[in-house]
Tab-separated table of C-alpha atoms in Angstrom:
chain	number	residue	atom	x	y	z
A	1	MET	CA	124.908	70.685	84.445
A	2	GLY	CA	128.022	72.616	85.590
A	3	LEU	CA	129.421	75.805	84.164
A	4	PHE	CA	132.159	74.001	82.242
A	5	LYS	CA	129.642	71.806	80.453
A	6	GLN	CA	127.540	74.872	79.596
A	7	ILE	CA	130.631	76.502	78.009
A	8	LYS	CA	131.443	73.223	76.226
A	9	ALA	CA	127.911	73.142	74.832
A	10	THR	CA	128.307	76.712	73.613
A	11	LEU	CA	131.558	75.687	71.950
A	12	SER	CA	129.822	72.828	70.166
A	13	TYR	CA	127.057	75.192	68.929
A	14	GLN	CA	129.568	77.787	67.800
A	15	SER	CA	131.644	75.156	66.048
A	16	ARG	CA	128.689	74.099	63.901
A	17	LYS	CA	128.084	77.689	62.927
A	18	LEU	CA	131.690	78.196	61.977
A	19	GLY	CA	132.202	74.967	60.145
A	20	ASP	CA	133.705	73.218	63.137
A	21	ALA	CA	136.544	75.714	63.329
A	22	MET	CA	138.280	75.551	66.670
A	23	GLU	CA	138.891	78.807	68.541
A	24	SER	CA	141.337	79.607	71.280
A	25	PRO	CA	140.033	78.864	74.806
A	26	GLU	CA	140.102	82.566	75.652
A	27	VAL	CA	137.954	83.437	72.619
A	28	THR	CA	135.613	80.588	73.266
A	29	VAL	CA	134.937	81.584	76.853
A	30	ASP	CA	134.621	85.271	75.925
A	31	ASN	CA	132.161	84.393	73.161
A	32	ALA	CA	130.139	82.309	75.608
A	33	ILE	CA	130.047	85.201	78.044
A	34	ASN	CA	128.975	87.567	75.312
A	35	ASP	CA	126.270	85.195	74.144
A	36	MET	CA	124.920	84.687	77.643
A	37	THR	CA	125.019	88.455	78.234
A	38	LYS	CA	122.853	88.945	75.138
A	39	GLN	CA	120.483	86.210	76.278
A	40	VAL	CA	120.144	87.785	79.696
A	41	ALA	CA	119.371	91.165	78.090
A	42	ALA	CA	116.771	89.596	75.825
A	43	THR	CA	115.166	87.766	78.764
A	44	GLN	CA	115.158	90.914	80.841
A	45	ALA	CA	113.241	92.678	78.033
A	46	ALA	CA	110.770	89.760	77.920
A	47	VAL	CA	110.266	90.005	81.699
A	48	ALA	CA	109.656	93.752	81.417
A	49	SER	CA	107.026	93.156	78.736
A	50	ALA	CA	105.350	90.420	80.822
A	51	VAL	CA	105.299	92.669	83.909
A	52	ALA	CA	103.684	95.442	81.792
A	53	ASP	CA	101.010	92.960	80.598
A	54	THR	CA	100.334	91.922	84.174
A	55	LYS	CA	99.937	95.530	85.320
A	56	GLN	CA	97.646	96.276	82.390
A	57	LEU	CA	95.394	93.375	83.452
A	58	GLU	CA	95.434	94.693	87.000
A	59	ILE	CA	94.199	98.064	85.775
A	60	ARG	CA	91.455	96.543	83.633
A	61	LEU	CA	90.341	94.293	86.551
A	62	ALA	CA	90.173	97.210	89.000
A	63	ALA	CA	88.141	99.220	86.478
A	64	ALA	CA	85.679	96.327	85.974
A	65	GLN	CA	85.305	95.873	89.746
A	66	ALA	CA	84.653	99.630	90.197
A	67	GLU	CA	82.079	99.567	87.437
A	68	ALA	CA	80.296	96.627	89.027
A	69	THR	CA	80.137	98.515	92.309
A	70	LYS	CA	78.716	101.556	90.491
A	71	TRP	CA	75.857	99.520	88.966
A	72	GLY	CA	75.115	97.883	92.304
A	73	ASP	CA	74.850	101.370	93.929
A	74	ARG	CA	72.551	102.491	91.104
A	75	ALA	CA	70.303	99.471	91.638
A	76	SER	CA	69.963	100.435	95.288
A	77	LEU	CA	69.216	104.043	94.337
A	78	ALA	CA	66.488	102.875	91.939
A	79	LEU	CA	64.862	100.864	94.723
A	80	ASP	CA	65.020	103.921	96.971
A	81	LYS	CA	62.942	105.653	94.338
A	82	SER	CA	60.536	102.682	94.039
A	83	ASP	CA	61.618	102.033	90.465
A	84	GLU	CA	62.065	98.248	90.259
A	85	ASP	CA	62.305	98.221	86.489
A	86	LEU	CA	65.247	100.560	86.596
A	87	ALA	CA	66.764	98.517	89.396
A	88	ARG	CA	66.525	95.405	87.219
A	89	GLN	CA	68.344	97.174	84.388
A	90	ALA	CA	71.088	98.273	86.758
A	91	LEU	CA	71.485	94.762	88.118
A	92	GLU	CA	71.633	93.335	84.638
A	93	LYS	CA	74.535	95.679	83.931
A	94	LYS	CA	76.188	94.689	87.198
A	95	LEU	CA	75.965	90.937	86.469
A	96	ALA	CA	77.506	91.431	83.030
A	97	VAL	CA	80.364	93.434	84.468
A	98	ASP	CA	80.831	90.884	87.297
A	99	ALA	CA	81.315	88.175	84.625
A	100	LYS	CA	83.862	90.334	82.814
A	101	ALA	CA	85.706	90.977	86.070
A	102	ALA	CA	85.875	87.258	86.837
A	103	GLU	CA	87.333	86.524	83.424
A	104	LEU	CA	89.945	89.286	83.876
A	105	ALA	CA	90.795	87.918	87.343
A	106	ASP	CA	91.534	84.474	85.762
A	107	GLN	CA	93.652	86.074	83.046
A	108	HIS	CA	95.556	88.123	85.637
A	109	GLN	CA	96.296	85.045	87.743
A	110	SER	CA	97.583	83.091	84.743
A	111	GLN	CA	99.665	86.034	83.515
A	112	LYS	CA	101.190	86.618	86.921
A	113	ALA	CA	102.199	82.949	87.248
A	114	SER	CA	103.951	83.049	83.864
A	115	THR	CA	105.658	86.326	84.763
A	116	ASP	CA	106.907	84.928	88.052
A	117	LYS	CA	108.304	81.879	86.294
A	118	LEU	CA	110.051	84.101	83.741
A	119	LYS	CA	111.538	86.198	86.555
A	120	ALA	CA	112.902	83.071	88.212
A	121	THR	CA	114.500	81.957	84.929
A	122	LEU	CA	116.125	85.343	84.517
A	123	GLY	CA	117.538	85.171	88.012
A	124	GLU	CA	119.042	81.780	87.281
A	125	MET	CA	120.587	83.003	83.992
A	126	ARG	CA	122.118	86.026	85.755
A	127	SER	CA	123.580	83.802	88.454
A	128	ASN	CA	125.117	81.489	85.833
A	129	LEU	CA	126.602	84.406	83.956
A	130	GLU	CA	128.208	85.808	87.084
A	131	ASN	CA	129.630	82.381	87.930
A	132	ILE	CA	131.156	82.115	84.471
A	133	LYS	CA	132.687	85.538	84.771
A	134	ARG	CA	134.200	84.699	88.148
A	135	GLN	CA	135.626	81.374	86.912
A	136	ARG	CA	136.792	82.649	83.557
A	137	ASN	CA	140.483	81.711	83.945
A	138	VAL	CA	139.682	78.226	85.304
A	139	LEU	CA	137.290	77.613	82.425
A	140	GLU	CA	139.912	78.673	79.876
A	141	ALA	CA	142.356	76.152	81.291
A	142	ARG	CA	139.754	73.379	81.276
A	143	MET	CA	138.625	74.381	77.780
A	144	LYS	CA	142.115	73.590	76.440
A	145	THR	CA	141.758	70.066	77.713
A	146	ALA	CA	138.258	69.836	76.246
A	147	GLN	CA	139.468	71.009	72.863
A	148	ALA	CA	142.249	68.460	72.845
A	149	GLN	CA	139.728	65.746	73.665
A	150	THR	CA	137.388	66.997	70.934
A	151	GLN	CA	140.148	66.928	68.350
A	152	MET	CA	141.141	63.409	69.386
A	153	GLY	CA	137.510	62.299	69.117
A	154	ALA	CA	137.148	63.861	65.687
A	155	ALA	CA	140.310	62.100	64.479
A	156	ALA	CA	138.991	58.779	65.795
A	157	ALA	CA	135.666	59.356	64.087
A	158	ALA	CA	137.433	60.077	60.771
A	159	ARG	CA	139.331	56.781	61.023
A	160	THR	CA	136.191	54.774	61.725
A	161	GLY	CA	133.946	56.672	59.316
A	162	THR	CA	131.576	57.677	62.084
A	163	GLU	CA	130.805	60.930	63.747
A	164	ASN	CA	130.542	61.811	67.437
A	165	PRO	CA	127.023	62.892	68.480
A	166	ASP	CA	126.574	66.590	69.049
A	167	GLN	CA	126.725	67.723	72.674
A	168	LEU	CA	123.804	70.125	73.159
A	169	GLY	CA	124.319	71.323	76.711
A	170	ALA	CA	122.113	72.891	79.311
A	171	LEU	CA	122.845	76.458	78.209
A	172	LEU	CA	121.256	76.058	74.758
A	173	ASP	CA	118.372	73.979	76.155
A	174	LYS	CA	117.737	76.588	78.796
A	175	VAL	CA	117.559	79.401	76.275
A	176	GLU	CA	115.148	77.463	74.068
A	177	ARG	CA	112.977	76.696	77.095
A	178	LEU	CA	113.085	80.383	78.087
A	179	GLU	CA	111.930	81.414	74.617
A	180	ALA	CA	109.032	79.021	74.826
A	181	GLU	CA	108.060	80.345	78.257
A	182	ALA	CA	108.285	83.918	77.042
A	183	ASP	CA	105.943	83.103	74.148
A	184	ALA	CA	103.562	81.427	76.558
A	185	ALA	CA	103.628	84.403	78.915
A	186	MET	CA	102.436	86.697	76.106
A	187	GLU	CA	99.278	84.650	75.424
A	188	VAL	CA	96.076	85.604	77.238
A	189	ALA	CA	93.813	82.783	78.354
A	190	GLY	CA	90.337	82.754	76.875
A	191	HIS	CA	87.388	80.548	75.865
A	192	SER	CA	87.635	78.411	72.754
A	193	PRO	CA	85.743	79.755	69.728
A	194	GLY	CA	83.550	76.653	69.609
A	195	ASP	CA	82.196	77.408	73.065
A	196	THR	CA	81.319	81.031	72.436
A	197	ASP	CA	77.953	80.555	70.656
A	198	LEU	CA	76.802	77.891	73.097
A	199	ASP	CA	77.782	79.971	76.101
A	200	ALA	CA	75.912	82.983	74.640
A	201	LYS	CA	72.695	80.970	74.176
A	202	PHE	CA	72.749	79.714	77.768
A	203	ALA	CA	73.645	83.195	79.009
A	204	ASP	CA	70.532	84.576	77.325
A	205	LEU	CA	68.392	81.912	78.988
A	206	GLU	CA	69.890	82.474	82.409
A	207	LYS	CA	70.148	86.284	82.282
A	208	GLY	CA	66.518	86.988	83.167
A	209	ASP	CA	66.504	84.631	86.145
A	210	SER	CA	69.844	86.039	87.364
A	211	VAL	CA	68.549	89.600	87.280
A	212	GLU	CA	65.334	88.706	89.129
A	213	ALA	CA	67.336	86.744	91.738
A	214	ALA	CA	69.665	89.661	92.236
A	215	LEU	CA	66.728	92.056	92.587
A	216	GLU	CA	65.067	89.858	95.215
A	217	GLN	CA	68.357	89.520	97.067
A	218	LEU	CA	68.827	93.326	97.073
A	219	LYS	CA	65.269	93.788	98.324
A	220	ALA	CA	65.900	91.281	101.162
A	221	GLN	CA	69.113	93.018	102.162
A	222	ARG	CA	67.447	96.390	102.255
A	223	SER	CA	64.495	95.011	104.249
A	224	ALA	CA	66.892	93.523	106.772
A	225	ASP	CA	68.643	96.887	107.087
């Protein structure tokens, strides 16, 4: 939808808030510019928050990966000292941290995708705002025609006892979509509560085998070296 239709949609929205009071074209365009400026500022704040969340996940992921490496090194040290029991304990820790790191990696990927989408929306909103500012005088002239047509349509509706349908334009739809995306970007993906207990039970069953398998793999690697 073009810039003029976005302004016209804003006029329709403002008219409902003001009891369908018609404003001058200059005021209408200026109000639309002000509204879009506020929307851009709000979206920019949402992007900043989403970026911060992404960076926080990156820090947590790096810390988990470093911890997994630490426990792997400790398992190797325990084998150097011929202490297989201690090596098993270290590998058990490493496997738990590896699982946590994998979960954080998934969360980071999802968060980054949402943040990138939010950034793209912000860029589009900024571009539309700049276009409206550049075409302000043209839009004012066209708005006069639009107001005249709106008034004629309202008069016709009054005579027939019907009302014209509201014209909700792309600008309002875009803002509502942006708000939904911003909310979605704040949510962190996770397992459903119903799966937690079942996953824990299977994890307990598999943990012992996983540790033994990891120990044997470490032994094999060290023998090969």
